[in-house]
Short mmCIF file of N, CA, C and O and ligand atoms in Angstrom, two decimals:
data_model
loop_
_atom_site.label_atom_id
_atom_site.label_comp_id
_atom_site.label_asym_id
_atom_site.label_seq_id
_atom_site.Cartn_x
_atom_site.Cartn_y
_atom_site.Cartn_z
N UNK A 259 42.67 -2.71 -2.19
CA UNK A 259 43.50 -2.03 -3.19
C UNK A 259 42.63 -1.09 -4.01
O UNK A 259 41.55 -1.42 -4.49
N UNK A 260 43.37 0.50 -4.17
CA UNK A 260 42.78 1.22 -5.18
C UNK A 260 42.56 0.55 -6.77
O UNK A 260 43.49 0.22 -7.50
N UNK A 261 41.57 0.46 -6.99
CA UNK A 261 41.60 0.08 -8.78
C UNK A 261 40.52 0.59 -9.77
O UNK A 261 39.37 0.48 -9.36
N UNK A 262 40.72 1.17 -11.07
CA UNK A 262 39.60 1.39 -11.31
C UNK A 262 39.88 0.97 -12.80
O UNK A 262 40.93 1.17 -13.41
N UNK A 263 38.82 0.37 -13.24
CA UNK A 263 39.23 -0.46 -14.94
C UNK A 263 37.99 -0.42 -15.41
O UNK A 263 37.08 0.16 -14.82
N UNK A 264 37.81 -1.23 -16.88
CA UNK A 264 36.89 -1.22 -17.51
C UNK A 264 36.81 -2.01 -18.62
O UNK A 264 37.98 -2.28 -18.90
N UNK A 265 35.98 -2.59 -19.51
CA UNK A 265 36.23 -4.12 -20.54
C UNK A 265 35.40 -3.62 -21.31
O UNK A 265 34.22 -3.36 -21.05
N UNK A 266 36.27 -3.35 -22.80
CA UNK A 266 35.86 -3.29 -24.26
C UNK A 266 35.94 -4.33 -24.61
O UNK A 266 36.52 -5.32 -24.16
N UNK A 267 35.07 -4.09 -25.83
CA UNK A 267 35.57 -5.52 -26.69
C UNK A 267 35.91 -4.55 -28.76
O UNK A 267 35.25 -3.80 -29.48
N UNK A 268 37.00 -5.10 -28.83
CA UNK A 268 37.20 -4.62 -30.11
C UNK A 268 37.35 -6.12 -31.19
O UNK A 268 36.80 -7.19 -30.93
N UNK A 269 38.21 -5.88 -32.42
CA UNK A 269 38.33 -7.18 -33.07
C UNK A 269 39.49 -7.68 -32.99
O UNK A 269 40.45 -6.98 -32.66
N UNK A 270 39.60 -8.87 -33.25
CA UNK A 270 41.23 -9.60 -32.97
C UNK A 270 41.96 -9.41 -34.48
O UNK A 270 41.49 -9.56 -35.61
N UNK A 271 43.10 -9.07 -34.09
CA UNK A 271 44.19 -8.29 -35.45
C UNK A 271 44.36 -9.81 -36.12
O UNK A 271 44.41 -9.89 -37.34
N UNK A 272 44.46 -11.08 -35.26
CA UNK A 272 44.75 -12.31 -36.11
C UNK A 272 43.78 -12.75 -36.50
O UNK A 272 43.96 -13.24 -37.61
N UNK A 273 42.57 -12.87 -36.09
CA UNK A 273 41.52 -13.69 -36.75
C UNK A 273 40.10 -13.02 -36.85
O UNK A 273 39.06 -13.64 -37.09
N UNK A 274 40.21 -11.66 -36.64
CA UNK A 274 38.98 -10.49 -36.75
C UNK A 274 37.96 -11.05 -35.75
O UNK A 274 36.98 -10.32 -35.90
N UNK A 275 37.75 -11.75 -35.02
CA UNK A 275 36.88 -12.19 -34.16
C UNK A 275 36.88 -11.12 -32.90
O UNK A 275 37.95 -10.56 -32.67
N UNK A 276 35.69 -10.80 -32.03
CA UNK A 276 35.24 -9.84 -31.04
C UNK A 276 36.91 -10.60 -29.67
O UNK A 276 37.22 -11.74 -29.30
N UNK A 277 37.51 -9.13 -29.36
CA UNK A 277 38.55 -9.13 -28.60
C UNK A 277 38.14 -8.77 -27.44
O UNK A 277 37.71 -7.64 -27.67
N UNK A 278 37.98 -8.98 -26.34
CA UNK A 278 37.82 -8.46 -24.77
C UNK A 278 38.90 -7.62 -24.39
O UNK A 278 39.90 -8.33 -24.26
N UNK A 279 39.16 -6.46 -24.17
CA UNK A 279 40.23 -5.97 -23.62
C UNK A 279 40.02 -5.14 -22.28
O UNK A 279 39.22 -4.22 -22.13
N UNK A 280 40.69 -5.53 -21.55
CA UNK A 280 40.34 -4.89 -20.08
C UNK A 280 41.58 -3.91 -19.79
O UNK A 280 42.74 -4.16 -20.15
N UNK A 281 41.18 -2.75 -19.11
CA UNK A 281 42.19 -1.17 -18.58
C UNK A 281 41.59 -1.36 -17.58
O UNK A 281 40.45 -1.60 -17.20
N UNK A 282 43.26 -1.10 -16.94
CA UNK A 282 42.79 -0.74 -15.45
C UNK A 282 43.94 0.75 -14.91
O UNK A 282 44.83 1.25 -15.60
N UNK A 283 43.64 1.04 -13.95
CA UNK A 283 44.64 1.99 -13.31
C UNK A 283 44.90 0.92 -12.09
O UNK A 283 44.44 -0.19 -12.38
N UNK A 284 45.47 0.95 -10.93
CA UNK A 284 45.94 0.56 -9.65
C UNK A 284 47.40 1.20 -9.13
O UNK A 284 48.36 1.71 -9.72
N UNK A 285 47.15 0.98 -7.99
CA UNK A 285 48.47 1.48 -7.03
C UNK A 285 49.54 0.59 -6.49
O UNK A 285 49.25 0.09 -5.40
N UNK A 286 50.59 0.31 -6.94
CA UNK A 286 51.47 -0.73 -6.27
C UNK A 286 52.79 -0.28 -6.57
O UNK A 286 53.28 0.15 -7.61
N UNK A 287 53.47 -0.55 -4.93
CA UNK A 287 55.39 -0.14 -5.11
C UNK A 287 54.95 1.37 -4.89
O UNK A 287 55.90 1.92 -5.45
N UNK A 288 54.03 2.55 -4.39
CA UNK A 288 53.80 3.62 -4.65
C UNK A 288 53.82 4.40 -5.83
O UNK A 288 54.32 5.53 -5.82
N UNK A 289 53.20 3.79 -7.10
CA UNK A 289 53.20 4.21 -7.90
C UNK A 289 52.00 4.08 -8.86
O UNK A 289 51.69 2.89 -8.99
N UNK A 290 51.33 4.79 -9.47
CA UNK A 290 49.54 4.65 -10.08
C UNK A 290 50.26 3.68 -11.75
O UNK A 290 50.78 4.19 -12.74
N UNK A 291 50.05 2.58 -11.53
CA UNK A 291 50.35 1.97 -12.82
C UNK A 291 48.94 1.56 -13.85
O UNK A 291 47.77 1.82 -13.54
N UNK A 292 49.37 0.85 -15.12
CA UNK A 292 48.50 0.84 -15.95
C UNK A 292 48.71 -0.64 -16.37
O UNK A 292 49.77 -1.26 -16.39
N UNK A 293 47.40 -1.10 -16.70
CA UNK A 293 47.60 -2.74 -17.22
C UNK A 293 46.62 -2.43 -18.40
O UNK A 293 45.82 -1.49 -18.47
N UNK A 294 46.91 -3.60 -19.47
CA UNK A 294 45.82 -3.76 -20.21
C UNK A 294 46.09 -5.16 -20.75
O UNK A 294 47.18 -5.50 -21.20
N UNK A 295 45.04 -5.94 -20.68
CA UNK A 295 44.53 -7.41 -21.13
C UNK A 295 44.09 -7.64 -22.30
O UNK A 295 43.29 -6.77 -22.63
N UNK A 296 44.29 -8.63 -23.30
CA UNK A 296 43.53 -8.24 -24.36
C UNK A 296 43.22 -10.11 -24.62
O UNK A 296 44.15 -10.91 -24.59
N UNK A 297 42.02 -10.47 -24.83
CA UNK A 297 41.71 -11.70 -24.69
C UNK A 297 41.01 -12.10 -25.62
O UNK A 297 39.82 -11.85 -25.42
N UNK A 298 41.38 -13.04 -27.28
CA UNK A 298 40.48 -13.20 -28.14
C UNK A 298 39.39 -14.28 -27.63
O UNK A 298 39.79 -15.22 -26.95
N UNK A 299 38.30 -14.18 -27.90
CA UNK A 299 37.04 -15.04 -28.01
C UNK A 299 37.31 -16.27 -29.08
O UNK A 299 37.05 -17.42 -28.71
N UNK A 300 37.81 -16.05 -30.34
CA UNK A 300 37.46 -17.06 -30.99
C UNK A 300 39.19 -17.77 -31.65
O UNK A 300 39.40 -18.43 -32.66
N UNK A 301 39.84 -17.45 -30.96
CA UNK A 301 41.48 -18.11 -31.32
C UNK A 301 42.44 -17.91 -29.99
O UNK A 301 41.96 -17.27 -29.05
N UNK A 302 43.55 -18.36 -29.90
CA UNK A 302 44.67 -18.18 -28.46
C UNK A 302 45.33 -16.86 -28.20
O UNK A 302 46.08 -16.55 -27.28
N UNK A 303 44.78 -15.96 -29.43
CA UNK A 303 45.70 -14.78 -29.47
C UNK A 303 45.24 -13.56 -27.58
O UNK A 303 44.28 -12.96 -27.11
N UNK A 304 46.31 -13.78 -27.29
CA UNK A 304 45.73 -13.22 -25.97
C UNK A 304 47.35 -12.35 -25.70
O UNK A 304 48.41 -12.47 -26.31
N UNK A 305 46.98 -11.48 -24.54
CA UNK A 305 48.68 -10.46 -23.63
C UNK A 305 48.67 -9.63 -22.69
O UNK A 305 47.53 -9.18 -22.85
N UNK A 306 48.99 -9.21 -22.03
CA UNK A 306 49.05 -8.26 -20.93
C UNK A 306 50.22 -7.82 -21.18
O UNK A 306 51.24 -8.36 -21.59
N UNK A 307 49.86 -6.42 -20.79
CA UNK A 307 51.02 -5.16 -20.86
C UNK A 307 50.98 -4.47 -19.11
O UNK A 307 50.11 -4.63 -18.25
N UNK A 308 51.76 -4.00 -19.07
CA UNK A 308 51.76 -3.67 -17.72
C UNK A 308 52.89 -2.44 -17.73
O UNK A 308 53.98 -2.60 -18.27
N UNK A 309 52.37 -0.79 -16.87
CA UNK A 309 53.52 -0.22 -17.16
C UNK A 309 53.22 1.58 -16.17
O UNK A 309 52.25 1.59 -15.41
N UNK A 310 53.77 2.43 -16.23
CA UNK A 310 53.38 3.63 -15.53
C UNK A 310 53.53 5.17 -16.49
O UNK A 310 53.32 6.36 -16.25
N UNK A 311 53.84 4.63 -17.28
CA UNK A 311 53.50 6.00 -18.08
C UNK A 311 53.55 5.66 -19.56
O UNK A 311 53.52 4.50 -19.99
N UNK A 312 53.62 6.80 -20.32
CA UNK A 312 53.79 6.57 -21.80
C UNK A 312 52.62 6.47 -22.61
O UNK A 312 51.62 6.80 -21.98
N UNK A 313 52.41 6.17 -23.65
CA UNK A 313 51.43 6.82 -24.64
C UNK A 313 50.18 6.22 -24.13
O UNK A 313 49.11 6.82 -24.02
N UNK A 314 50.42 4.89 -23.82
CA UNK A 314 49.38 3.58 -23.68
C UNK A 314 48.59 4.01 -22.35
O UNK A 314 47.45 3.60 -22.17
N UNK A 315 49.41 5.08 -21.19
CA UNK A 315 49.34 5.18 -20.10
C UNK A 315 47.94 6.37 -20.41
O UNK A 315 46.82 6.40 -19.91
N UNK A 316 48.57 7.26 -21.43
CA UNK A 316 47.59 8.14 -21.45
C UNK A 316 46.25 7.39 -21.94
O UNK A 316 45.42 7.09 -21.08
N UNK A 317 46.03 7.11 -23.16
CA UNK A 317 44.97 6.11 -23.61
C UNK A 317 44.34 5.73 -22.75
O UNK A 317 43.39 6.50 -22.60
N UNK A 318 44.32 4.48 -21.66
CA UNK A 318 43.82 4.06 -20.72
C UNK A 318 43.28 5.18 -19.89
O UNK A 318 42.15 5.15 -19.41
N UNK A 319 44.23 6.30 -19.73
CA UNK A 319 43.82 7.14 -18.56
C UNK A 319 42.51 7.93 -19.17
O UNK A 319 41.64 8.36 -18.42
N UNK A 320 42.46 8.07 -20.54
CA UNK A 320 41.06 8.88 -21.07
C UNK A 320 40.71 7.92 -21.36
O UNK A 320 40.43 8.30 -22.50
N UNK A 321 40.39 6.71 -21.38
CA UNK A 321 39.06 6.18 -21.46
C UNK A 321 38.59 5.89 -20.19
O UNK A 321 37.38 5.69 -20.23
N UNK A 322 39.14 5.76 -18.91
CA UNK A 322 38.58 5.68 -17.80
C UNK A 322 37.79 6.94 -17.09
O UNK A 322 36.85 6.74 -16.31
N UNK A 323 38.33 8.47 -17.47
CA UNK A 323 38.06 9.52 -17.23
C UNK A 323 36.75 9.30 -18.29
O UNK A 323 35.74 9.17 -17.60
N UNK A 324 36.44 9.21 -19.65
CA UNK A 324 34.96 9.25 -20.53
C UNK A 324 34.35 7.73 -19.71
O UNK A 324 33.16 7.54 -19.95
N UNK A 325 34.98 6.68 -18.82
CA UNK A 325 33.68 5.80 -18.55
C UNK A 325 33.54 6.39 -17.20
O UNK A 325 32.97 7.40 -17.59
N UNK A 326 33.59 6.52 -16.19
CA UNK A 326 34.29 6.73 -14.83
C UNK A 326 33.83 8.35 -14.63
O UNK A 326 32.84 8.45 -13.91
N UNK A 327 34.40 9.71 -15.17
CA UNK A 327 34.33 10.84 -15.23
C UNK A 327 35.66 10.74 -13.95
O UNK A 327 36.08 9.75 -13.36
N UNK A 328 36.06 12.15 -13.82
CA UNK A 328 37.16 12.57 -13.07
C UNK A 328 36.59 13.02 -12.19
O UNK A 328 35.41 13.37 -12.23
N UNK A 329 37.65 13.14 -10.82
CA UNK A 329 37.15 13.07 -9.65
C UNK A 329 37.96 14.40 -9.22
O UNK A 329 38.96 14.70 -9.88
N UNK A 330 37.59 15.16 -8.22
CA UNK A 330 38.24 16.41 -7.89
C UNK A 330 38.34 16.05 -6.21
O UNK A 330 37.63 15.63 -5.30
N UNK A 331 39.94 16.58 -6.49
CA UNK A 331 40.51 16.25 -4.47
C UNK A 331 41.04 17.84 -4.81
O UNK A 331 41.52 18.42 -5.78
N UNK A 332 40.59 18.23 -3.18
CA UNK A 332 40.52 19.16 -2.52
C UNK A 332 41.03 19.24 -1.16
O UNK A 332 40.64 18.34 -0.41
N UNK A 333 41.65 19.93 -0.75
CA UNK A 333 42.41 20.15 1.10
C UNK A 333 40.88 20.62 2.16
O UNK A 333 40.06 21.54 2.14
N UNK A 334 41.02 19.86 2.69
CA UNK A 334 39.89 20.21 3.76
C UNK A 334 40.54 21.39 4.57
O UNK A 334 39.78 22.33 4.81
N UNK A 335 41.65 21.47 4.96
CA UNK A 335 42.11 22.40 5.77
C UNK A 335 42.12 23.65 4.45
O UNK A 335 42.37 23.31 3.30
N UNK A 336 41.87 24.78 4.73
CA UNK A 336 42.76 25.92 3.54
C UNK A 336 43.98 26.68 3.77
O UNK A 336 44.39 27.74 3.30
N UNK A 337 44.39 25.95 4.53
CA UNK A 337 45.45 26.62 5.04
C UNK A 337 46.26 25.75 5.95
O UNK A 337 46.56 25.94 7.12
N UNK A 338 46.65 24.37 4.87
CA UNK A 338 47.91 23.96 4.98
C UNK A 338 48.97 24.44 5.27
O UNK A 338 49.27 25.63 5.31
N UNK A 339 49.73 23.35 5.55
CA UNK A 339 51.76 23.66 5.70
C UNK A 339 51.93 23.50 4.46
O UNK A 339 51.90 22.35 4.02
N UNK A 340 52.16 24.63 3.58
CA UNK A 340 52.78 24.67 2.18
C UNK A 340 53.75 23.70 2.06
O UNK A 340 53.70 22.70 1.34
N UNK A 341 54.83 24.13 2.96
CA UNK A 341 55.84 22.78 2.50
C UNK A 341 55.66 21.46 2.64
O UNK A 341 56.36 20.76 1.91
N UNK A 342 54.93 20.93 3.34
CA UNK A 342 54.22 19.54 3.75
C UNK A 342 53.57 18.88 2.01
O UNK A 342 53.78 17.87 1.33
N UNK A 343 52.59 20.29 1.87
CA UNK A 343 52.17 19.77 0.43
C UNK A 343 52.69 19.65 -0.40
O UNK A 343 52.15 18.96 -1.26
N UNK A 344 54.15 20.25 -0.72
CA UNK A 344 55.02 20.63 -1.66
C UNK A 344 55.79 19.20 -1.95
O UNK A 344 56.02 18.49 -2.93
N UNK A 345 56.00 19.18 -0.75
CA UNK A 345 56.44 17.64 -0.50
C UNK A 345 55.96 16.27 -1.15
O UNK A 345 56.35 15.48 -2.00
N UNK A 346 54.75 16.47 -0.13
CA UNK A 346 54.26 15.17 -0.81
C UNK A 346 54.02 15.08 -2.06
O UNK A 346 54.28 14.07 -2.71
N UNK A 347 53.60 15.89 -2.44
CA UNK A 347 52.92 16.38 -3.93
C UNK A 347 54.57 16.03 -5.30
O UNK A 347 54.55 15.63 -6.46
N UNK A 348 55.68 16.42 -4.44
CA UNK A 348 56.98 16.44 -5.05
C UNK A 348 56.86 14.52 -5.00
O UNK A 348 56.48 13.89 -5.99
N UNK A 349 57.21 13.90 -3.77
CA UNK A 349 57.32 12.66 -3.58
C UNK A 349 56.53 11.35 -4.25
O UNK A 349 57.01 10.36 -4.81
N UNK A 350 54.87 11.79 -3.95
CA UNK A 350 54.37 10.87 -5.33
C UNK A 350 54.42 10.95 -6.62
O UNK A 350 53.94 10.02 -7.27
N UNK A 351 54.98 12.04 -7.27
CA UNK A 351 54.87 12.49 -8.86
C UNK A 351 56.22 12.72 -9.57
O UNK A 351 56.50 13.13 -10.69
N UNK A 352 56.97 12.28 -8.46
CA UNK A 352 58.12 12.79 -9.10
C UNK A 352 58.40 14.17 -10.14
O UNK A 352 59.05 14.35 -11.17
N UNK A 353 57.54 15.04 -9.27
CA UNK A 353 58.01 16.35 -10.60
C UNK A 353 58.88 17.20 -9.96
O UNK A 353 58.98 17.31 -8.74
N UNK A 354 59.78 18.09 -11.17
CA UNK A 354 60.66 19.00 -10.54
C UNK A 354 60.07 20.00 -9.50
O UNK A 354 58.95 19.78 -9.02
N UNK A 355 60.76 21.02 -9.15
CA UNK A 355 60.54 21.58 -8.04
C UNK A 355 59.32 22.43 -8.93
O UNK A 355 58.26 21.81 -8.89
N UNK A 356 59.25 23.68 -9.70
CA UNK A 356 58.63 24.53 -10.50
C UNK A 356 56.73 23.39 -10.75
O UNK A 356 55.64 23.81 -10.35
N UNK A 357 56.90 22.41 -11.28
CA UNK A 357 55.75 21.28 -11.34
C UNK A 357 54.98 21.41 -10.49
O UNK A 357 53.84 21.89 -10.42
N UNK A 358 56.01 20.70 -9.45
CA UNK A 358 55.07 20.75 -7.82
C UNK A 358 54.84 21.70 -7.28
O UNK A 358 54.41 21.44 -6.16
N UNK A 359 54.91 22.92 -7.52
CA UNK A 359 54.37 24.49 -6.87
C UNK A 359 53.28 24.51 -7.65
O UNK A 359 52.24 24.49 -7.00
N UNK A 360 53.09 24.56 -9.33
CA UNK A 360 52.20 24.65 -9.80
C UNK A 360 50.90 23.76 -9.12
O UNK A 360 49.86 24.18 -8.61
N UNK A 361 51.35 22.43 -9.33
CA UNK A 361 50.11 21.83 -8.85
C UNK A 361 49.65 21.96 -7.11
O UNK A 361 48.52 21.73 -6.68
N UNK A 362 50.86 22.39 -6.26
CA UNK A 362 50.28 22.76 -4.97
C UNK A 362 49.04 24.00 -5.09
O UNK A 362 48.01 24.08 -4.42
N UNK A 363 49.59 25.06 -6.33
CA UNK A 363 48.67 25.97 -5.98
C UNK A 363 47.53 25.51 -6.47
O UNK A 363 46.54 25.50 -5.74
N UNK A 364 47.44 24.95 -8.10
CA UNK A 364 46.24 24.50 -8.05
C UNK A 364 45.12 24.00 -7.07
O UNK A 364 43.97 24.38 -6.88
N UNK A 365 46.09 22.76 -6.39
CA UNK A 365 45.30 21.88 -5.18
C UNK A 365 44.53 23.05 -4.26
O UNK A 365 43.32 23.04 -4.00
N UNK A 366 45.16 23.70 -3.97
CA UNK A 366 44.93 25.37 -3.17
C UNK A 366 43.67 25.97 -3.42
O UNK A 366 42.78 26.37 -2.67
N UNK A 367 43.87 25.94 -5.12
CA UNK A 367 42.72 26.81 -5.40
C UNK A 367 41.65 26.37 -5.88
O UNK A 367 40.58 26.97 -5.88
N UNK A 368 41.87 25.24 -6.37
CA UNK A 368 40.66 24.44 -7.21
C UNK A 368 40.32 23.20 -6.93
O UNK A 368 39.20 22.69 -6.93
N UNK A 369 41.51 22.68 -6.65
CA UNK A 369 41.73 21.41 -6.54
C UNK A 369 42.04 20.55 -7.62
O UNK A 369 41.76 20.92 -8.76
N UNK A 370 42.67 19.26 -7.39
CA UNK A 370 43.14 18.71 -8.44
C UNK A 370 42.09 17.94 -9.09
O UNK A 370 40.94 17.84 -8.65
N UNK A 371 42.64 17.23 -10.44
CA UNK A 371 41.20 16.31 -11.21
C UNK A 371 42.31 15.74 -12.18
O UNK A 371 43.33 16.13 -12.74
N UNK A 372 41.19 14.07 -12.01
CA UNK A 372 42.47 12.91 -12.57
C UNK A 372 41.32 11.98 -12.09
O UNK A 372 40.24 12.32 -11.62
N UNK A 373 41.73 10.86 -12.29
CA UNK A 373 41.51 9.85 -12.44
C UNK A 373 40.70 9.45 -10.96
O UNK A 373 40.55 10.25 -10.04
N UNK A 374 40.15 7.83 -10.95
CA UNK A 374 39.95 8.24 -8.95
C UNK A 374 41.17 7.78 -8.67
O UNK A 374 41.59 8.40 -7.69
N UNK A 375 42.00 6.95 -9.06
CA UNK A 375 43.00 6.37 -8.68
C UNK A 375 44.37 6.86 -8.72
O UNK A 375 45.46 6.38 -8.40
N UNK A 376 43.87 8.28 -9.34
CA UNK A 376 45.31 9.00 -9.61
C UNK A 376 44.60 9.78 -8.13
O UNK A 376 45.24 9.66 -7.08
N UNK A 377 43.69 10.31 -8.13
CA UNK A 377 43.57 11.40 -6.71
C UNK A 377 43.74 10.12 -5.10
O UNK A 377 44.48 10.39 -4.15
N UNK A 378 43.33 9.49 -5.14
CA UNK A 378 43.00 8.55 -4.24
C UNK A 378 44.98 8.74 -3.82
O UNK A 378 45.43 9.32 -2.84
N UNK A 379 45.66 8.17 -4.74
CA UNK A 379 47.15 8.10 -4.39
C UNK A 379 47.73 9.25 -3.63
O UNK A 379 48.30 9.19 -2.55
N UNK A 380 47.40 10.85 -4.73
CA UNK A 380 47.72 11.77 -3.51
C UNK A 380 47.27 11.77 -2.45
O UNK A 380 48.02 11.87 -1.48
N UNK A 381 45.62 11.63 -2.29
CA UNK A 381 45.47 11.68 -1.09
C UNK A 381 46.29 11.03 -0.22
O UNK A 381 46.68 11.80 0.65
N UNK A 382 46.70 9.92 -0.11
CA UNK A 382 47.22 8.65 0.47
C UNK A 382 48.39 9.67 0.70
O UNK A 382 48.64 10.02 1.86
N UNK A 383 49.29 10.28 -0.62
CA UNK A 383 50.36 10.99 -0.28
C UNK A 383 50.72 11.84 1.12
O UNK A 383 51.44 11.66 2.10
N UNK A 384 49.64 13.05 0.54
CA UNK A 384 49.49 14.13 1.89
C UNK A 384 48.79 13.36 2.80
O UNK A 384 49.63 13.34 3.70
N UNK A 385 47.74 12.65 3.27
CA UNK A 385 47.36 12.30 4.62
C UNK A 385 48.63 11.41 4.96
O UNK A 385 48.42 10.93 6.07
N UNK A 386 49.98 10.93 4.43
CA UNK A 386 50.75 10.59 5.08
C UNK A 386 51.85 11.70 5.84
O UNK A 386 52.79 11.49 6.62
N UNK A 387 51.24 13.14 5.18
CA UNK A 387 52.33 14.56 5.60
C UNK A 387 50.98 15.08 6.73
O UNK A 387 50.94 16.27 7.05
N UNK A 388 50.03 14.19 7.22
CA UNK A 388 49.29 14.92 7.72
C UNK A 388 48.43 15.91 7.20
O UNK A 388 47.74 16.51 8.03
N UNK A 389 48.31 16.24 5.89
CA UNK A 389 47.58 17.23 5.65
C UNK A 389 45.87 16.31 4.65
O UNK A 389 45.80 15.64 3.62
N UNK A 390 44.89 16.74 5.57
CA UNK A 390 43.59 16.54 5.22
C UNK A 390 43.19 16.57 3.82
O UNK A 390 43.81 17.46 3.23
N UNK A 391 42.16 15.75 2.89
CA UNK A 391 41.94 16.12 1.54
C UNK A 391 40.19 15.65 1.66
O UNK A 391 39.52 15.19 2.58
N UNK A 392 39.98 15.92 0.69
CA UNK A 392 38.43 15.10 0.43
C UNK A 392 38.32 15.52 -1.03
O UNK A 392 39.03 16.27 -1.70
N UNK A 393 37.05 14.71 -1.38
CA UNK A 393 36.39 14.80 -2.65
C UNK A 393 35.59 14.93 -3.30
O UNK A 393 35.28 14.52 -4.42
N UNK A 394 35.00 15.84 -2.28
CA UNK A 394 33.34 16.08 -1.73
C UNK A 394 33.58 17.57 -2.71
O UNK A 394 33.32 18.39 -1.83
N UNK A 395 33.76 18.03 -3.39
CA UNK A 395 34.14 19.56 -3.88
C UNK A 395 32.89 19.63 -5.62
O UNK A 395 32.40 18.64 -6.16
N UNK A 396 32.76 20.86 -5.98
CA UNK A 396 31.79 21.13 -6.85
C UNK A 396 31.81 20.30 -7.81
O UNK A 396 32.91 19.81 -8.06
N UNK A 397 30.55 19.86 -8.70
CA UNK A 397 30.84 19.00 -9.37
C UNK A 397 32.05 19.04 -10.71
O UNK A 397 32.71 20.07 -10.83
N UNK A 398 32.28 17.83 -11.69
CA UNK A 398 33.52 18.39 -12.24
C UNK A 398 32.81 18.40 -13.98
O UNK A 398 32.11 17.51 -14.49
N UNK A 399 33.17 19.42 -14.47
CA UNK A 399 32.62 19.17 -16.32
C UNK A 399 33.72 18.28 -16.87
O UNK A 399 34.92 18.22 -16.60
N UNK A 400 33.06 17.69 -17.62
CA UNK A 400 33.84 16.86 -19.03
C UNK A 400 34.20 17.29 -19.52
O UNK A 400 33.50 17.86 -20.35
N UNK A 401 35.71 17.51 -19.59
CA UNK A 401 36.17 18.62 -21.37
C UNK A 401 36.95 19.14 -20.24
O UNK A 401 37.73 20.08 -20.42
ZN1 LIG B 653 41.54 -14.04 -32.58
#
């Protein structure tokens, strides 16, 4: 299984004692979801959240991008079946039609950058439309 996470420790809201909290990204049901654990050290106060988008989704997703850094997927072929990519690109992300052109051309021209577990999924996407990717592409800046 794709996964990529990471374990802070902050303080516990009930008893101020050092909190363990673990983020993760993963892939399941075809979809890049988000968990987060939060486990006190010194009382029972403990929870898991579990979910695919929304504020918490972003949070997790930039702190894995500042521990992790972002990963850039790229088409090995340059000269894909547009509609193949359009597709897939439509099918894992659920975005409207206008969305998924944007980010096809991006993919096109630059390539995309996200998470590994957010690129890892497209890939998975298009190599199921047949169309080639890798991640072998220039390195990526922070910011
Ligand atoms: Zn506590």
């Amino acid at each position: 299984m794709i996964t990529q996470g990471l374990t802070t420790v902050t303080r516990c809201e009930k008893c101020g004692r050092p909190l363990t909290l673990e983020l993760g990204e993963y892939i399941e049901r075809g979809r890049v979801r988000w968990s987060i654990t939060g486990q006190c050290t010194g009382c029972p106060h403990a929870w898991c959240e579990q979910g695919v988008s929304g504020p918490t989704a972003t949070r997790i997703r930039d702190a894995l991008l500042a521990e992790h850094g972002p990963v850039r997927l790229q088409l090995t072929n340059p000269e894909p079946n547009p509609v193949a990519v359009l597709r897939a690109l439509r099918d894992a992300l659920h975005l409207p039609l206008p969305e998924a052109r944007a980010r096809a051309t991006t993919l096109r021209e630059a390539g995309l950058v996200g998470t590994r577990v957010e690129m890892e999924f497209l890939a998975e996407a298009l190599r199921r439309r047949s169309i080639a990717t890798g991640f072998d592409g220039p390195p990526v800046n922070p910011g």
